[in-house]
XYZ file of C-alpha atoms in Angstrom:
507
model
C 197.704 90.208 -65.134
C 198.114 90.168 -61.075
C 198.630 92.989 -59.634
C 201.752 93.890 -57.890
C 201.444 94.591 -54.086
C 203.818 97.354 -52.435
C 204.265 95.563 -49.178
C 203.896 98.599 -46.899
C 201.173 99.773 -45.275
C 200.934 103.541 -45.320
C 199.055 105.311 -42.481
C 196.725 107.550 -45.349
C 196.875 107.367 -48.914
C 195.807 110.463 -51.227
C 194.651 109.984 -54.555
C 195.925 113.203 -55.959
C 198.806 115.913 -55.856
C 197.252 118.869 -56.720
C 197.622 121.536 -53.543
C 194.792 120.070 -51.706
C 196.390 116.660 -51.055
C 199.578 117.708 -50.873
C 198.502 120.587 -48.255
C 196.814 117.579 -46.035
C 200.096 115.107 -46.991
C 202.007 117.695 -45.178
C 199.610 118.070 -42.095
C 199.535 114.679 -41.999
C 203.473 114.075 -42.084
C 203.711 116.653 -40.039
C 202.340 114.490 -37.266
C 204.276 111.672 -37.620
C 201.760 109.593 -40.099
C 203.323 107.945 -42.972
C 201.720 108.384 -46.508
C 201.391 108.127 -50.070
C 200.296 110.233 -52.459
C 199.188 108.717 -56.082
C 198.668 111.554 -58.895
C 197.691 110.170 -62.193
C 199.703 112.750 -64.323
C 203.062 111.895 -64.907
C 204.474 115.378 -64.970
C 202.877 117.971 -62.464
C 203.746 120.713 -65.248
C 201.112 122.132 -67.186
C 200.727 125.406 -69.153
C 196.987 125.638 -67.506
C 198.760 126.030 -63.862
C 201.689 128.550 -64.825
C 200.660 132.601 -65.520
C 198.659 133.728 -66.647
C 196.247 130.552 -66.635
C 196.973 129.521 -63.308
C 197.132 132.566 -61.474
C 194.556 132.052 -57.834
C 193.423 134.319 -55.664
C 194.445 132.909 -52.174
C 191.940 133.964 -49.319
C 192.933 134.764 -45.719
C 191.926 131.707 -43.991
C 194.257 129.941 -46.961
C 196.765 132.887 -46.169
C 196.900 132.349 -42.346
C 197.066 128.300 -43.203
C 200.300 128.945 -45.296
C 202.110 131.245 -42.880
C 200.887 129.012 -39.674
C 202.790 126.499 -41.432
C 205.755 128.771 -42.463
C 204.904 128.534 -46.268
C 203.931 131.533 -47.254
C 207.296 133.449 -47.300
C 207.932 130.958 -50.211
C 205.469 132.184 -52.748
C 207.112 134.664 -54.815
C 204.666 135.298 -57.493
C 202.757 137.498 -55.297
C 205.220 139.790 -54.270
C 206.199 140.404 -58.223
C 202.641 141.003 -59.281
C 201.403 143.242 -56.528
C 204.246 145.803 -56.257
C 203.653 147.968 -59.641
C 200.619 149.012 -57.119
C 202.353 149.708 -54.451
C 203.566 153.012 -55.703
C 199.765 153.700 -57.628
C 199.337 157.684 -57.680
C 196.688 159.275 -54.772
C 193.319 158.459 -55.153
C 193.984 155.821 -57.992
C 191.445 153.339 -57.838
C 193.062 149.583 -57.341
C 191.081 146.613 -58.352
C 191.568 144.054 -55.868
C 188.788 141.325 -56.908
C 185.300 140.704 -58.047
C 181.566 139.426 -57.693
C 179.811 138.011 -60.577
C 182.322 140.482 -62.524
C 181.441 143.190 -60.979
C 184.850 145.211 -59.481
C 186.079 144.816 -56.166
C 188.372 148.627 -55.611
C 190.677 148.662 -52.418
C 189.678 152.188 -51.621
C 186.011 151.453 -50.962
C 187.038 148.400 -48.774
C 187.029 149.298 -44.785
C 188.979 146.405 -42.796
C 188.217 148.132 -39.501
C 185.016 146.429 -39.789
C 185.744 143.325 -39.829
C 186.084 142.091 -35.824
C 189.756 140.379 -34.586
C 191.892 141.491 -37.516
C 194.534 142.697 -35.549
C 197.197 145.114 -37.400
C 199.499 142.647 -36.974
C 197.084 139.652 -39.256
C 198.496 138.331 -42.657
C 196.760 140.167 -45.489
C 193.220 139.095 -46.574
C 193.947 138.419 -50.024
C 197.000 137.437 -51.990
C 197.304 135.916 -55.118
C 199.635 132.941 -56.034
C 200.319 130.400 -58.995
C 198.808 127.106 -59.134
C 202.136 125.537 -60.296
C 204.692 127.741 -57.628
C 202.185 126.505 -54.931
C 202.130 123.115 -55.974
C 206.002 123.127 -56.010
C 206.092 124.978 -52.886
C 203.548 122.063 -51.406
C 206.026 119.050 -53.033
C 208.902 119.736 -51.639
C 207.442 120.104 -48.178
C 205.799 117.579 -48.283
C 208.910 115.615 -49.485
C 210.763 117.015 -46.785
C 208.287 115.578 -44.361
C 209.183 111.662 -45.548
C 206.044 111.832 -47.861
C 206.134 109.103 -50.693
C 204.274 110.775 -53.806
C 203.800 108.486 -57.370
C 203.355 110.085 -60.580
C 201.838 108.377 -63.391
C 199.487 105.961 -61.292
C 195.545 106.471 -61.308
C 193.385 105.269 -59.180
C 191.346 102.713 -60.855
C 189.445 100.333 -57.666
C 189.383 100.394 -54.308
C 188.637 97.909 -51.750
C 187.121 98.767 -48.068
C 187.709 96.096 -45.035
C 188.113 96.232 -41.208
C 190.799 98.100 -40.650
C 191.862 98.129 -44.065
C 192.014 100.042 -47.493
C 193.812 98.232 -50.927
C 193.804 100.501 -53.652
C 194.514 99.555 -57.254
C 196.488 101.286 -59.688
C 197.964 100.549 -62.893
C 198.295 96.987 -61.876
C 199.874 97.721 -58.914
C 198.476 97.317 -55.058
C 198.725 99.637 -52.120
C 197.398 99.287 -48.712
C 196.791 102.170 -46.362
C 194.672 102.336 -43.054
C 193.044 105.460 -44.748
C 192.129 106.773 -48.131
C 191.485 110.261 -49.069
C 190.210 111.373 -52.349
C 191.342 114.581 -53.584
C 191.434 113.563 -56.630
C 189.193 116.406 -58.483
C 185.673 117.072 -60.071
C 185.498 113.229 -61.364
C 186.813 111.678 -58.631
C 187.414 108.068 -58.727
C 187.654 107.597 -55.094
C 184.199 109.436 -54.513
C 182.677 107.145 -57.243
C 183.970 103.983 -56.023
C 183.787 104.783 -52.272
C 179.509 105.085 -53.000
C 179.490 108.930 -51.820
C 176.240 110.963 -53.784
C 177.060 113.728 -55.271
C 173.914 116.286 -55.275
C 173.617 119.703 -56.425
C 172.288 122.225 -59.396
C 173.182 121.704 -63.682
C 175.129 124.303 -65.405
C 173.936 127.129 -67.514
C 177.221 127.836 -69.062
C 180.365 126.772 -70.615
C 183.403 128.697 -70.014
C 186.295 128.754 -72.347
C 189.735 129.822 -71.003
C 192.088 130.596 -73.899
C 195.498 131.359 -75.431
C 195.186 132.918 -78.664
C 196.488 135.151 -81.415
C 193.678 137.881 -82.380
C 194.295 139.390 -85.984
C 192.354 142.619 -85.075
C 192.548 142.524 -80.746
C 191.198 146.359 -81.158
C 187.339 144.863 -81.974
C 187.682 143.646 -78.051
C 186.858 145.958 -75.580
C 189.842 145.269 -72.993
C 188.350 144.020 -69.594
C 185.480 142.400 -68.302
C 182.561 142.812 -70.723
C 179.045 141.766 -70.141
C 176.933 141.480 -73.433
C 173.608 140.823 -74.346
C 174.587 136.990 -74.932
C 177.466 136.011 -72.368
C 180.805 137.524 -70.735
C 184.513 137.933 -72.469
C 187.328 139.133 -70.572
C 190.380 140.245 -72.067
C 193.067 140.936 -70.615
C 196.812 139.720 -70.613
C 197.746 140.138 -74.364
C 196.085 136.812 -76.351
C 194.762 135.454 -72.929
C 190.878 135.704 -73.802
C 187.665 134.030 -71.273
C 184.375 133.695 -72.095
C 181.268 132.593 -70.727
C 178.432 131.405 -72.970
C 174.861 130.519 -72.019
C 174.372 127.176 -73.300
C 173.326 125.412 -70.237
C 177.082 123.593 -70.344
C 176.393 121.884 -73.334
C 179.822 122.081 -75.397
C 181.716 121.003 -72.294
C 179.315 118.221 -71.573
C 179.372 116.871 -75.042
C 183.363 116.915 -74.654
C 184.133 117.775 -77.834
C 187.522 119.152 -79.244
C 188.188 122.544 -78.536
C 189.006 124.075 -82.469
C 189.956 127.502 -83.435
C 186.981 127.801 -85.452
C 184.672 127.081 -82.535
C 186.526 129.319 -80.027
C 185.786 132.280 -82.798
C 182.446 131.574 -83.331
C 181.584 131.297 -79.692
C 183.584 134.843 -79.111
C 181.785 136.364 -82.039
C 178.518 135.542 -81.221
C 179.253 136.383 -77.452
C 181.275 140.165 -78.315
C 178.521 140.532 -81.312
C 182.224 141.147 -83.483
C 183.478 139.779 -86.410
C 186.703 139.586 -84.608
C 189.337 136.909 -86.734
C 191.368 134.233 -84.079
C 194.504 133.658 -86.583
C 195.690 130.847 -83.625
C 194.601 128.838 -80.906
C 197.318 127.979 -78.538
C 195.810 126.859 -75.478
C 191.902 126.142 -74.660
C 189.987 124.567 -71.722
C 186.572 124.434 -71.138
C 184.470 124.584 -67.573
C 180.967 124.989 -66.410
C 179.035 126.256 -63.113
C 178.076 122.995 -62.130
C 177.451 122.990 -58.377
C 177.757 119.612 -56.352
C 178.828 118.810 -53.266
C 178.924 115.386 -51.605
C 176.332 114.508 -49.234
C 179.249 113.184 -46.827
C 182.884 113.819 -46.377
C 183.329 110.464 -44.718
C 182.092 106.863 -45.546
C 184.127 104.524 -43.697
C 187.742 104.824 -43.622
C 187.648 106.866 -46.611
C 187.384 110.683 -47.037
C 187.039 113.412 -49.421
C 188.537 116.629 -49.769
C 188.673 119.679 -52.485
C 186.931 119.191 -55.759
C 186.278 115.287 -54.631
C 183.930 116.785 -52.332
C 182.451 119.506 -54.122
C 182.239 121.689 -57.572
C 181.419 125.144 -58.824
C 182.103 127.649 -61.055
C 185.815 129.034 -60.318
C 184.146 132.594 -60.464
C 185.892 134.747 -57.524
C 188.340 131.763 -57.440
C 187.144 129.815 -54.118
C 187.284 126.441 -55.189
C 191.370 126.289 -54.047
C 190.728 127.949 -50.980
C 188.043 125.435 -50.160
C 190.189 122.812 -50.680
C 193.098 123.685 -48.630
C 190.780 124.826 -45.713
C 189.253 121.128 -46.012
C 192.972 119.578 -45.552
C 193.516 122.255 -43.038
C 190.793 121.157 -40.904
C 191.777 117.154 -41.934
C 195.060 116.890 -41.415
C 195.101 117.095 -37.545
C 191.769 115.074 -36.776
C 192.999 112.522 -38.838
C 196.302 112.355 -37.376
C 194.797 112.288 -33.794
C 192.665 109.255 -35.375
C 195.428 107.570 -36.786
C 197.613 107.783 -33.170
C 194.620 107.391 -30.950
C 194.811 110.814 -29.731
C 191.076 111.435 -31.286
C 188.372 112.047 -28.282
C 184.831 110.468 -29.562
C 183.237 112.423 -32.603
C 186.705 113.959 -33.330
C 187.048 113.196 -36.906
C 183.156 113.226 -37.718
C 183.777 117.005 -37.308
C 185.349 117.040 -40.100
C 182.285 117.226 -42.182
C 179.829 119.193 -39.240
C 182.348 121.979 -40.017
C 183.640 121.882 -43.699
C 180.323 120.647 -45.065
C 178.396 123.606 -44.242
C 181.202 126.294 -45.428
C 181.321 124.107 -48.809
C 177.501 124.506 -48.983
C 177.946 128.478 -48.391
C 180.416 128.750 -51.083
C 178.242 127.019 -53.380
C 175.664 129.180 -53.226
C 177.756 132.125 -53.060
C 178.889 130.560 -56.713
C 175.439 130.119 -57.945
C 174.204 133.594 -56.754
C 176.924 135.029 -58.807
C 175.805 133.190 -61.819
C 172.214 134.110 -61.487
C 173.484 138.134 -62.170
C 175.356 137.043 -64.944
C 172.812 135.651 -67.407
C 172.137 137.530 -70.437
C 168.451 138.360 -69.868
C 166.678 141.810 -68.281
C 165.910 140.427 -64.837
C 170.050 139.438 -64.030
C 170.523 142.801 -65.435
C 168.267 144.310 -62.835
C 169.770 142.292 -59.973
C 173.447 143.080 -61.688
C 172.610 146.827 -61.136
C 171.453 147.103 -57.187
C 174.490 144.716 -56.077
C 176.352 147.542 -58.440
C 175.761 150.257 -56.611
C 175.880 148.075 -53.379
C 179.761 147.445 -54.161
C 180.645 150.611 -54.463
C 179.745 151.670 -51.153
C 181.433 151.160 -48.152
C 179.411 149.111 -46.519
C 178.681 146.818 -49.332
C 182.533 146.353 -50.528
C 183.426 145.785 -47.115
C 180.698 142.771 -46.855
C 181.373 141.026 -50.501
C 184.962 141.558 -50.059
C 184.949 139.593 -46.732
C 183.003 136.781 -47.875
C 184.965 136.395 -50.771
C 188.224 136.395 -49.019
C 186.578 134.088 -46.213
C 186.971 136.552 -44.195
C 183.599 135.699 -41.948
C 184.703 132.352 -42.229
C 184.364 130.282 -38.396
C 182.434 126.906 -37.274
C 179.545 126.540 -35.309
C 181.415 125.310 -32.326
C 178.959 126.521 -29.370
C 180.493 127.812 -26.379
C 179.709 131.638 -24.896
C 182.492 133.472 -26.193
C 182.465 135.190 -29.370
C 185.526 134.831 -30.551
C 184.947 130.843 -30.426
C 185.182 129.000 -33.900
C 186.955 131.947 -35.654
C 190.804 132.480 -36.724
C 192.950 133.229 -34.132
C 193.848 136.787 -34.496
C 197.409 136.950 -34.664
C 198.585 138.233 -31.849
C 201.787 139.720 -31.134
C 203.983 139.000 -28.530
C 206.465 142.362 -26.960
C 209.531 141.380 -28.725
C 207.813 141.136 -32.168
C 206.770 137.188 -32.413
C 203.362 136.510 -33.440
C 201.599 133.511 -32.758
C 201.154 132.604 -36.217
C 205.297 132.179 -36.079
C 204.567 129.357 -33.063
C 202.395 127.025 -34.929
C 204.849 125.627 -37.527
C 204.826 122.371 -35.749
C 200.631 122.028 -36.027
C 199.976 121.787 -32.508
C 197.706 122.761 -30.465
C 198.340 125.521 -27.946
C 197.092 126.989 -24.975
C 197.292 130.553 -24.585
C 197.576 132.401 -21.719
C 197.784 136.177 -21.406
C 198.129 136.452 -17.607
C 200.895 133.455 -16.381
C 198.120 131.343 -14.643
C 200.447 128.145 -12.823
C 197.228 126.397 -12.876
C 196.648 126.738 -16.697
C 200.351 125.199 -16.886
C 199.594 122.245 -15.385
C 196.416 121.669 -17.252
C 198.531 122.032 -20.283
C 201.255 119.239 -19.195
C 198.697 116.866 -18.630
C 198.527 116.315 -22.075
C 202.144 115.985 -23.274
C 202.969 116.807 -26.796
C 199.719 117.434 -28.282
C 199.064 120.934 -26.126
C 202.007 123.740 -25.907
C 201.476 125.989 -23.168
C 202.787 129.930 -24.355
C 202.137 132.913 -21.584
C 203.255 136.759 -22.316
C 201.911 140.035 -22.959
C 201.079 141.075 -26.238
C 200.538 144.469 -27.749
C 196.501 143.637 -28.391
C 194.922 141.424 -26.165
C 191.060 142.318 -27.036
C 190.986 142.274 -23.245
C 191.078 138.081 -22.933
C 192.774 136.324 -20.317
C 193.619 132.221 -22.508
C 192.714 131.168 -25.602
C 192.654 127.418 -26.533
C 193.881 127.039 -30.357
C 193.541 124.043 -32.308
C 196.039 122.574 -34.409
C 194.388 124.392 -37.720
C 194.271 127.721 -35.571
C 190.642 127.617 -34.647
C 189.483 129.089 -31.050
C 188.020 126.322 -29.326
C 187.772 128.076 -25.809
C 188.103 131.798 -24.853
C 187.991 133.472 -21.658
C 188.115 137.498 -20.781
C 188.283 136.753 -16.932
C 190.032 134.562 -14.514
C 189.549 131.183 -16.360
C 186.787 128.925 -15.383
C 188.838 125.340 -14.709
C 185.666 123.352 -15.416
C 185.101 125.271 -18.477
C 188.935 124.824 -19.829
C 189.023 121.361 -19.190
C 185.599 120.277 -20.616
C 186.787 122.248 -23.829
C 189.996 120.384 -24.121
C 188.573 117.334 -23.545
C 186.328 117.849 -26.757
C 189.572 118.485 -29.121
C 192.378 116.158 -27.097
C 193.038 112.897 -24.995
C 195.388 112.878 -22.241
């Protein structure tokens, strides 16, 4: 049968509507460039996404994305589940996340450590709802003249000059770009040629809905055994990890009730009786990341461009820092606003943070195995969390808090997070990025700073004031995706300012 042909042709098209390619539909509408959005599920609802299954911790550099682009206020879920601890008696100790299962507590935590966190900063960690977010994400993007299909897979694509078709469901779409975000078996990664190299699992995971005849043979919590983890804890929600190098997952077989016991028995060394199996999904620590983020005119972001285990949950903040870091540099691309090298960046900068959370996954995986030598290692990093020093560390690279590129330059606060600095009547600059562009900062009214900042038109604002926290700098030159790109504590070097800018922006 011939396939149909849509007769427009669409600035970007994203296979897939999870949060990661909706996040970079909206930067990318956000700038004026028109796309479409295929998602082969019909209907974005799923049991797996709504509580307890899809609850996800969000991370700050995911937090300060969301409120840079005035979404966060929208996510409700967070502010129902964190306020029973809000009013937690003195000295009660609050679990606020983990490592390899081993508790994160907010009292051992010291944020004064960690540099340019201003008291006015979002917090570090939030968590959120993988279907809220998702709805939250659609109806920006929506808003923003983005065209998303439901029900249409990705099945070929084509690459020319100038030029990408994509098939789907016997219909044709042409776009001038193509980014996959279109999960762990990505079509567009497969078709596009990209390799995809990294490490075998060495267990399947089970996350389940069940009914437990006698739920008292479960210890409630987190609970490492001699032959895997279980976790227990919303009433019938039940996780497990068994050591069995991934096999049941990769064999893809159906999920019974009878298996789901036996795999819980043999892991909680109970008889324990599963009367019903609602719900059950299987996953693995499989770590791969593509060896590019770019061939051609087509991209990758999220799971497209690299897997783990969803241990500590930063596989969704991955993602939606990749489309944060896209969105703009493609955009510039698109409108011929990108200096030389602009949107190879993409991939000097995300590839490397991908290849850090990796390993971060697979070191948490190598304390987890059931054997005497991950139980040695499981102990030191023990007693290393429940210091100070030691929380404070895991709990920032878990929440990306340490997160910044490798962008050169003499100033340390270049390649980090703007810290979010706030202005004498109460703005913060996080409130002036909404639109996504890119701003020069400057603490000390400099006319000559001005006029650098015209010469580029719409893609540079230029803000001056005094705010209550300086950290004794004079400008700052933020990015569109609120990276420092130049930083100055004295009067500003003009060369300096303008050789920076000229990396990021054309006039």
């Amino acid at each position: 049968m011939k396939a149909t042909q849509d007769q427009s042709i669409y600035d970007v098209i994203i296979s897939g509507a999870g949060p990661v390619g909706l996040f970079l539909a909206c930067e990318l509408a956000l700038a004026k460039c028109s796309v479409l959005i295929l998602e082969k599920a019909e209907n974005s609802h799923s049991p797996l996404k709504q509580f307890p299954f899809g609850i996800r911790g969000l991370s700050a550099p995911t937090i300060e994305a969301l409120y840079r682009r005035g979404l966060l206020n929208e996510l409700e879920l967070h502010k129902r589940l964190k306020s029973p601890h809000q009013n937690a008696g003195q000295g009660a100790r609050r679990q606020v996340g983990h490592f390899a299962g081993i508790p994160l507590y907010d009292g051992n935590i010291d944020a004064a450590q960690w540099k340019y966190r201003l008291p006015s900063a979002t917090e570090a960690s939030l968590i959120s709802e993988m279907e809220e977010l998702e709805s939250v994400l659609s109806r920006r993007a929506e808003a923003l003249g983005v065209t998303i299909k439901r029900g249409l897979a990705v099945t070929d694509v084509h690459q020319a000059e100038g030029r990408i078709t994509v098939q789907s469901n016997g219909q044709s779409f042409q776009g001038k770009w193509l980014v996959g975000c279109d999960g762990a078996r990505s079509v567009v990664r497969k078709a596009g040629g990209f390799e995809f190299a990294g490490t075998e699992p060495e267990f399947t995971g089970y996350t389940t809905q069940v009914d437990i005849a006698d739920p008292e043979k479960l210890s409630q919590g987190r609970v490492v055994t001699p032959k895997g983890m279980y976790l227990q804890s919303q009433p019938g929600y039940v996780v497990i990890q068994d050591f069995d190098g991934g096999a049941f997952h990769n064999a893809e077989k159906p999920i019974t009730l009878e298996h789901v016991q036996e795999v819980l028995r043999r892991v909680s060394n109970t008889d324990v009786t599963i009367s019903a199996l609602h719900i059950a999904t299987t996953w693995t620590d499989r770590a791969r990341q593509a060896t590019t983020y770019r061939s051609g005119r087509i991209l990758l972001a999220g799971d497209a461009a690299h897997i783990h285990s969803p241990l500590g949950g930063q596989g969704l903040n991955l993602g939606l820092g990749d489309a944060m870091n896209l969105g703009w540099k493609l955009a510039a691309a698109i409108q011929k606003h990108a200096p030389e090298g602009l949107l190879d960046s993409y991939h000097t900068e995300r590839h490397p943070i991908g290849a850090q959370v990796l390993d971060w996954s697979r070191a948490q995986v190598a304390i987890m195995r059931p054997d005497p030598h991950a139980r040695a290692l499981n102990a030191i990093v023990r007693d290393l969390m429940n210091t100070r020093d030691g929380a404070t560390y895991i709990a920032g690279r878990v929440w990306g808090v340490f997160t910044h590129y490798d962008l050169g330059g003499d100033h340390p606060l270049i390649g980090h997070s703007v810290p979010n600095f706030e202005f004498e009547d109460g703005t913060k600059i996080g409130e002036l990025m909404h639109d996504g562009k890119g701003i020069l900062l400057d603490f000390d009214g400099s006319a000559s700073l001005k006029t650098l900042a015209s010469e580029y038109g719409s893609q540079i604002k230029y803000i001056s004031g005094s705010v209550k926290d300086r950290l004794d700098l004079s400008a700052v030159l933020i990015r569109p995706d609120g990276i420092i790109a130049w930083a100055s504590d004295s009067e500003p070097n003009k060369q300096s300012i303008k050789q920076a800018i000229a990396l990021w922006f054309t006039s």
